[in-house]
Amino acid sequence: MAEKREYLFDNIKGFIIFLVVWEHFAGVTIRSGSLAGDLLCTAVLLFHMSVMMFVSGYFSKNLGRRNMEYNIRKVLIPYMLITVLVALGEWVVSGRLRLKIFSPGFALWYMLVLFLFRMLLPYLTRVRHVILLSFLVALLSGMFPDVERFSTLGRAFTNLPFFLLGYYCSGEHVEKLRNWMKRPERIIYTTAFVILTFGSAGMAIQNDWDANVYRNNTTYAAAGMSNLLGMECRLLFYLIGCFAILCFLACFSRKRTFLSRAGKNSMVVYFFHIFVYRLIDHIPYISGGSLLNFILVTLLSAATVWLLSMDIWSKIFHIVVNFLGDFCFGKQKS
């Protein structure tokens, strides 16, 4: 019997993966060309991975004894495969072979962090008040220089609270939230979310802050902030992320929509849009913050998500990944 899909989360993932692709494409095309482009990119950065981590945590329940093998098959092997392919692609283009396994660049950090979180889950769940402690550690971690040297470590600290919130969130919690947040509440919370997000993005741009400080890619000092101001900005980042999660859970449809396929195959889109990004980065035809370029980047992002979310690519990808998994562990029992 086929597993019943939760289209609510497919739709959320579909929207988020579009934002991920759009932000990456816009970052090398329209962002530096206009204030509006910079504002939109910064605003998206403030919440899209928070929601993605929440959803990842939500679907990390009940791994049990299969935790180790399952995560190597589903997370680590795909991560290693794409890391090698990206390194080979850069070698072909630039002549330099740099295989960065433990310090992944660009979008691949997410998979390494997800693998780490899932492997640590059996131990994290034994810690009392682990969600509260994870927020505290994330706030304090921006004070230490190791965060800048090992950016994946900083991202792990920053995103762990959202992952744990997703892990401890149940279907019953989602149902209660949707029953409580009727139309007036949804309008109020969504308005607050939009104001907070764009206000924070504008504040970062106006003060010439490194937006990475919100996500713990850099230290507070390196971003030109005092520790107190940095922690205040980080708290704002968490507030925005929580608002985004609440609004998305309450507002997105539970029925199958045009976003559902992209959500179902979001991991394949996430991996392979990296190669499209590399092409765009080396073809400077779309540059500058004009309205036309904004439309072109948006259409290109939508087309990339639509094409890469086709089931054929997912099937091919999983055939390769399953082959590598069977090579490491033997054939899975049906």
CSV table of C-alpha atoms in Angstrom, one decimal:
chain,number,residue,atom,x,y,z
A,1,MET,CA,0.0,0.0,0.0
A,2,ALA,CA,1.4,3.4,-1.0
A,3,GLU,CA,2.3,5.7,1.8
A,4,LYS,CA,-0.1,8.6,2.2
A,5,ARG,CA,1.7,11.9,1.5
A,6,GLU,CA,1.3,14.9,3.7
A,7,TYR,CA,0.6,17.5,1.0
A,8,LEU,CA,0.7,20.3,3.6
A,9,PHE,CA,4.4,19.7,4.0
A,10,ASP,CA,5.0,19.0,0.3
A,11,ASN,CA,3.5,22.4,-0.5
A,12,ILE,CA,5.6,24.1,2.1
A,13,LYS,CA,8.7,22.4,0.8
A,14,GLY,CA,7.8,23.2,-2.7
A,15,PHE,CA,7.6,26.9,-1.9
A,16,ILE,CA,10.7,26.9,0.2
A,17,ILE,CA,12.8,25.1,-2.5
A,18,PHE,CA,11.7,27.8,-5.0
A,19,LEU,CA,12.9,30.5,-2.6
A,20,VAL,CA,16.2,28.7,-2.2
A,21,VAL,CA,16.7,28.5,-5.9
A,22,TRP,CA,15.6,32.1,-6.4
A,23,GLU,CA,17.8,33.5,-3.7
A,24,HIS,CA,20.8,31.6,-5.1
A,25,PHE,CA,20.2,32.8,-8.6
A,26,ALA,CA,19.4,36.3,-7.6
A,27,GLY,CA,22.5,36.5,-5.4
A,28,VAL,CA,24.8,36.3,-8.5
A,29,THR,CA,22.5,38.4,-10.8
A,30,ILE,CA,20.3,41.1,-9.4
A,31,ARG,CA,21.3,41.4,-5.8
A,32,SER,CA,24.2,43.8,-6.2
A,33,GLY,CA,22.5,45.9,-8.8
A,34,SER,CA,19.7,47.4,-6.8
A,35,LEU,CA,18.4,48.1,-3.3
A,36,ALA,CA,15.2,46.2,-4.0
A,37,GLY,CA,17.2,43.1,-5.1
A,38,ASP,CA,19.4,43.2,-2.0
A,39,LEU,CA,16.3,43.7,0.2
A,40,LEU,CA,14.5,40.7,-1.2
A,41,CYS,CA,17.5,38.4,-1.0
A,42,THR,CA,18.2,39.4,2.5
A,43,ALA,CA,14.6,39.0,3.5
A,44,VAL,CA,14.5,35.5,2.1
A,45,LEU,CA,17.7,34.6,3.8
A,46,LEU,CA,16.1,35.4,7.2
A,47,PHE,CA,13.6,32.6,7.1
A,48,HIS,CA,13.8,30.0,4.3
A,49,MET,CA,16.3,27.6,5.8
A,50,SER,CA,14.6,28.0,9.2
A,51,VAL,CA,11.4,26.5,7.7
A,52,MET,CA,13.4,23.9,5.8
A,53,MET,CA,15.1,22.8,9.1
A,54,PHE,CA,11.8,22.6,10.9
A,55,VAL,CA,10.3,20.4,8.2
A,56,SER,CA,13.5,18.2,8.3
A,57,GLY,CA,13.1,17.8,12.0
A,58,TYR,CA,9.4,17.0,11.6
A,59,PHE,CA,10.3,14.1,9.3
A,60,SER,CA,13.2,12.8,11.4
A,61,LYS,CA,10.9,11.0,13.9
A,62,ASN,CA,10.8,7.3,14.5
A,63,LEU,CA,14.2,6.4,12.9
A,64,GLY,CA,14.9,4.0,15.7
A,65,ARG,CA,17.6,1.4,15.1
A,66,ARG,CA,17.8,2.1,11.5
A,67,ASN,CA,19.1,5.6,12.3
A,68,MET,CA,22.8,5.0,11.3
A,69,GLU,CA,22.3,3.1,8.0
A,70,TYR,CA,19.2,5.1,7.0
A,71,ASN,CA,21.0,8.4,7.4
A,72,ILE,CA,24.1,7.2,5.6
A,73,ARG,CA,21.9,6.0,2.7
A,74,LYS,CA,19.5,8.9,2.6
A,75,VAL,CA,21.8,11.8,3.6
A,76,LEU,CA,25.5,11.1,3.7
A,77,ILE,CA,25.8,9.2,0.4
A,78,PRO,CA,23.9,11.8,-1.6
A,79,TYR,CA,25.9,14.5,0.0
A,80,MET,CA,29.2,12.8,-0.9
A,81,LEU,CA,28.0,12.1,-4.4
A,82,ILE,CA,27.1,15.7,-5.1
A,83,THR,CA,30.2,17.0,-3.4
A,84,VAL,CA,32.3,14.9,-5.7
A,85,LEU,CA,30.3,15.9,-8.8
A,86,VAL,CA,30.6,19.6,-7.9
A,87,ALA,CA,34.3,19.3,-7.3
A,88,LEU,CA,34.8,17.5,-10.7
A,89,GLY,CA,32.7,20.2,-12.4
A,90,GLU,CA,34.8,23.0,-10.9
A,91,TRP,CA,37.9,21.1,-12.0
A,92,VAL,CA,36.7,21.0,-15.6
A,93,VAL,CA,35.9,24.7,-15.5
A,94,SER,CA,38.8,26.1,-13.5
A,95,GLY,CA,41.4,23.4,-13.6
A,96,ARG,CA,41.4,23.2,-9.8
A,97,LEU,CA,40.3,20.1,-7.9
A,98,ARG,CA,39.1,21.0,-4.4
A,99,LEU,CA,37.1,18.3,-2.6
A,100,LYS,CA,35.7,20.0,0.4
A,101,ILE,CA,34.1,17.2,2.5
A,102,PHE,CA,34.2,18.7,5.9
A,103,SER,CA,33.8,22.4,4.9
A,104,PRO,CA,31.2,22.3,2.2
A,105,GLY,CA,30.6,25.5,0.3
A,106,PHE,CA,27.4,26.9,-1.1
A,107,ALA,CA,24.2,24.9,-0.5
A,108,LEU,CA,25.8,21.6,0.5
A,109,TRP,CA,26.2,22.6,4.2
A,110,TYR,CA,22.6,21.7,4.8
A,111,MET,CA,23.1,18.0,4.1
A,112,LEU,CA,26.1,17.7,6.3
A,113,VAL,CA,24.3,19.5,9.1
A,114,LEU,CA,21.2,17.4,8.6
A,115,PHE,CA,23.3,14.2,8.8
A,116,LEU,CA,24.9,15.5,12.0
A,117,PHE,CA,21.5,16.4,13.6
A,118,ARG,CA,20.0,13.0,12.9
A,119,MET,CA,23.0,11.1,14.2
A,120,LEU,CA,22.9,13.1,17.4
A,121,LEU,CA,19.1,12.9,17.9
A,122,PRO,CA,19.2,9.8,20.2
A,123,TYR,CA,21.5,11.8,22.5
A,124,LEU,CA,19.9,15.2,22.2
A,125,THR,CA,16.5,13.9,23.1
A,126,ARG,CA,17.9,12.7,26.4
A,127,VAL,CA,18.9,16.3,27.4
A,128,ARG,CA,16.3,18.1,29.6
A,129,HIS,CA,15.1,21.4,28.1
A,130,VAL,CA,17.1,20.7,25.0
A,131,ILE,CA,15.2,23.3,22.9
A,132,LEU,CA,15.8,26.1,25.3
A,133,LEU,CA,19.5,25.1,25.6
A,134,SER,CA,19.9,25.0,21.9
A,135,PHE,CA,18.6,28.6,21.6
A,136,LEU,CA,21.0,29.7,24.3
A,137,VAL,CA,24.0,27.9,22.7
A,138,ALA,CA,23.1,29.5,19.3
A,139,LEU,CA,23.1,33.0,20.8
A,140,LEU,CA,26.4,32.5,22.6
A,141,SER,CA,28.1,30.8,19.6
A,142,GLY,CA,28.3,34.1,17.7
A,143,MET,CA,30.9,35.3,20.2
A,144,PHE,CA,33.5,32.7,19.3
A,145,PRO,CA,35.9,32.9,16.4
A,146,ASP,CA,35.7,29.2,15.6
A,147,VAL,CA,32.3,29.9,14.1
A,148,GLU,CA,33.9,31.9,11.3
A,149,ARG,CA,36.6,29.3,10.7
A,150,PHE,CA,34.1,26.5,10.5
A,151,SER,CA,31.0,28.0,9.1
A,152,THR,CA,29.2,24.7,9.0
A,153,LEU,CA,29.6,24.5,12.8
A,154,GLY,CA,28.0,27.9,13.1
A,155,ARG,CA,25.1,27.0,10.9
A,156,ALA,CA,24.6,23.8,12.9
A,157,PHE,CA,24.3,25.8,16.1
A,158,THR,CA,22.0,28.3,14.6
A,159,ASN,CA,19.6,25.8,12.9
A,160,LEU,CA,19.4,23.2,15.7
A,161,PRO,CA,16.6,25.0,17.5
A,162,PHE,CA,14.4,24.9,14.4
A,163,PHE,CA,15.3,21.2,13.8
A,164,LEU,CA,14.3,20.3,17.3
A,165,LEU,CA,11.1,22.3,17.1
A,166,GLY,CA,10.2,20.3,14.1
A,167,TYR,CA,11.1,17.0,15.7
A,168,TYR,CA,8.9,17.7,18.7
A,169,CYS,CA,6.1,19.0,16.7
A,170,SER,CA,3.4,16.4,16.1
A,171,GLY,CA,0.5,16.2,13.7
A,172,GLU,CA,-1.8,17.0,16.6
A,173,HIS,CA,0.1,20.2,17.2
A,174,VAL,CA,-0.4,21.2,13.5
A,175,GLU,CA,-4.1,20.4,13.7
A,176,LYS,CA,-4.6,22.5,16.8
A,177,LEU,CA,-2.7,25.4,15.2
A,178,ARG,CA,-4.7,25.3,12.0
A,179,ASN,CA,-8.0,25.1,14.0
A,180,TRP,CA,-6.9,28.1,16.1
A,181,MET,CA,-5.5,30.3,13.3
A,182,LYS,CA,-8.6,31.2,11.4
A,183,ARG,CA,-8.7,33.9,8.7
A,184,PRO,CA,-8.3,36.9,11.0
A,185,GLU,CA,-5.4,35.4,13.0
A,186,ARG,CA,-3.7,34.3,9.7
A,187,ILE,CA,-3.9,37.8,8.4
A,188,ILE,CA,-2.5,39.3,11.6
A,189,TYR,CA,0.4,36.8,11.9
A,190,THR,CA,1.3,36.9,8.2
A,191,THR,CA,1.3,40.7,8.3
A,192,ALA,CA,3.6,40.7,11.4
A,193,PHE,CA,5.8,38.2,9.7
A,194,VAL,CA,6.2,40.3,6.5
A,195,ILE,CA,6.8,43.5,8.5
A,196,LEU,CA,9.4,41.8,10.8
A,197,THR,CA,11.2,40.2,7.9
A,198,PHE,CA,11.5,43.2,5.6
A,199,GLY,CA,12.1,45.5,8.5
A,200,SER,CA,15.0,43.4,9.7
A,201,ALA,CA,16.4,43.1,6.2
A,202,GLY,CA,16.2,46.8,5.7
A,203,MET,CA,17.9,47.4,9.1
A,204,ALA,CA,20.8,45.1,8.1
A,205,ILE,CA,21.2,46.9,4.8
A,206,GLN,CA,20.9,50.4,6.2
A,207,ASN,CA,23.5,49.7,8.9
A,208,ASP,CA,25.8,47.8,6.5
A,209,TRP,CA,25.6,44.6,8.6
A,210,ASP,CA,26.7,41.3,7.3
A,211,ALA,CA,23.4,39.4,6.9
A,212,ASN,CA,25.3,36.2,7.7
A,213,VAL,CA,25.4,37.2,11.3
A,214,TYR,CA,21.7,36.3,11.5
A,215,ARG,CA,22.5,32.8,10.4
A,216,ASN,CA,25.8,32.4,12.3
A,217,ASN,CA,28.1,32.2,9.3
A,218,THR,CA,30.2,34.8,11.0
A,219,THR,CA,30.9,36.2,14.4
A,220,TYR,CA,29.2,39.3,15.9
A,221,ALA,CA,32.5,41.1,15.9
A,222,ALA,CA,33.3,40.3,12.3
A,223,ALA,CA,29.8,41.7,11.3
A,224,GLY,CA,30.7,45.0,13.0
A,225,MET,CA,28.4,44.4,16.0
A,226,SER,CA,28.8,44.2,19.8
A,227,ASN,CA,28.0,40.9,21.3
A,228,LEU,CA,24.8,42.3,22.8
A,229,LEU,CA,23.6,43.8,19.5
A,230,GLY,CA,24.5,40.5,17.7
A,231,MET,CA,22.5,38.5,20.1
A,232,GLU,CA,19.5,40.9,19.7
A,233,CYS,CA,19.7,40.4,15.9
A,234,ARG,CA,20.0,36.6,16.3
A,235,LEU,CA,16.9,36.7,18.6
A,236,LEU,CA,15.1,38.7,15.8
A,237,PHE,CA,16.1,36.0,13.4
A,238,TYR,CA,14.5,33.3,15.6
A,239,LEU,CA,11.4,35.4,16.0
A,240,ILE,CA,11.1,35.7,12.2
A,241,GLY,CA,11.7,32.0,11.7
A,242,CYS,CA,9.0,31.1,14.2
A,243,PHE,CA,6.5,33.4,12.6
A,244,ALA,CA,7.3,31.9,9.2
A,245,ILE,CA,6.7,28.4,10.5
A,246,LEU,CA,3.4,29.3,12.2
A,247,CYS,CA,2.2,31.1,9.1
A,248,PHE,CA,3.2,28.4,6.7
A,249,LEU,CA,1.7,25.6,8.8
A,250,ALA,CA,-1.6,27.5,9.1
A,251,CYS,CA,-1.9,29.0,5.6
A,252,PHE,CA,-0.7,26.4,3.1
A,253,SER,CA,-3.1,23.9,1.6
A,254,ARG,CA,-3.4,20.3,2.6
A,255,LYS,CA,-4.5,19.4,-0.9
A,256,ARG,CA,-2.3,18.6,-3.8
A,257,THR,CA,-1.2,21.8,-5.6
A,258,PHE,CA,1.2,22.9,-8.2
A,259,LEU,CA,3.8,23.1,-5.4
A,260,SER,CA,3.4,19.5,-4.3
A,261,ARG,CA,5.7,17.8,-6.9
A,262,ALA,CA,8.5,20.3,-6.2
A,263,GLY,CA,8.1,19.5,-2.5
A,264,LYS,CA,8.1,15.8,-3.0
A,265,ASN,CA,11.3,16.0,-5.0
A,266,SER,CA,12.8,18.9,-3.2
A,267,MET,CA,16.0,17.1,-2.3
A,268,VAL,CA,16.8,16.4,-6.0
A,269,VAL,CA,16.0,20.0,-6.9
A,270,TYR,CA,18.2,21.2,-4.0
A,271,PHE,CA,21.1,19.1,-5.2
A,272,PHE,CA,21.0,19.7,-8.9
A,273,HIS,CA,20.1,23.4,-9.0
A,274,ILE,CA,23.7,23.8,-7.8
A,275,PHE,CA,24.9,23.0,-11.3
A,276,VAL,CA,22.5,25.4,-12.9
A,277,TYR,CA,23.7,28.0,-10.5
A,278,ARG,CA,27.3,27.4,-11.6
A,279,LEU,CA,26.3,28.0,-15.2
A,280,ILE,CA,24.5,31.2,-14.4
A,281,ASP,CA,27.5,32.4,-12.3
A,282,HIS,CA,29.7,32.0,-15.4
A,283,ILE,CA,27.3,33.6,-17.9
A,284,PRO,CA,26.9,37.3,-17.1
A,285,TYR,CA,24.0,38.0,-19.4
A,286,ILE,CA,21.5,38.7,-16.5
A,287,SER,CA,23.0,41.4,-14.3
A,288,GLY,CA,21.7,44.4,-12.6
A,289,GLY,CA,18.6,45.3,-10.7
A,290,SER,CA,16.1,46.2,-13.4
A,291,LEU,CA,12.6,44.9,-13.3
A,292,LEU,CA,13.2,42.9,-16.5
A,293,ASN,CA,16.1,41.1,-14.8
A,294,PHE,CA,14.0,40.4,-11.7
A,295,ILE,CA,11.3,38.8,-13.9
A,296,LEU,CA,13.9,36.8,-15.8
A,297,VAL,CA,15.5,35.5,-12.6
A,298,THR,CA,12.1,34.6,-11.2
A,299,LEU,CA,11.1,32.8,-14.4
A,300,LEU,CA,14.5,31.0,-14.6
A,301,SER,CA,14.1,29.9,-11.0
A,302,ALA,CA,10.6,28.6,-11.6
A,303,ALA,CA,11.6,26.8,-14.7
A,304,THR,CA,14.6,25.2,-12.9
A,305,VAL,CA,12.4,24.0,-10.1
A,306,TRP,CA,9.7,22.7,-12.5
A,307,LEU,CA,12.3,20.8,-14.7
A,308,LEU,CA,14.3,19.3,-11.8
A,309,SER,CA,11.3,18.2,-9.9
A,310,MET,CA,10.2,15.9,-12.7
A,311,ASP,CA,9.9,12.4,-11.4
A,312,ILE,CA,12.4,11.0,-13.9
A,313,TRP,CA,15.3,12.9,-12.3
A,314,SER,CA,14.3,11.7,-8.9
A,315,LYS,CA,14.1,8.1,-10.1
A,316,ILE,CA,17.5,8.3,-11.7
A,317,PHE,CA,19.1,9.9,-8.7
A,318,HIS,CA,17.6,7.3,-6.3
A,319,ILE,CA,18.8,4.5,-8.5
A,320,VAL,CA,22.3,5.7,-8.2
A,321,VAL,CA,22.1,6.5,-4.5
A,322,ASN,CA,20.5,3.1,-3.8
A,323,PHE,CA,23.2,1.3,-5.8
A,324,LEU,CA,25.9,3.1,-3.7
A,325,GLY,CA,24.0,2.3,-0.5
A,326,ASP,CA,23.7,-1.4,-1.5
A,327,PHE,CA,27.4,-1.4,-2.2
A,328,CYS,CA,28.1,-0.2,1.3
A,329,PHE,CA,25.5,-2.2,3.3
A,330,GLY,CA,24.2,-4.9,1.0
A,331,LYS,CA,20.8,-5.0,-0.7
A,332,GLN,CA,17.9,-3.7,1.4
A,333,LYS,CA,15.2,-6.1,2.5
A,334,SER,CA,11.9,-5.3,0.8
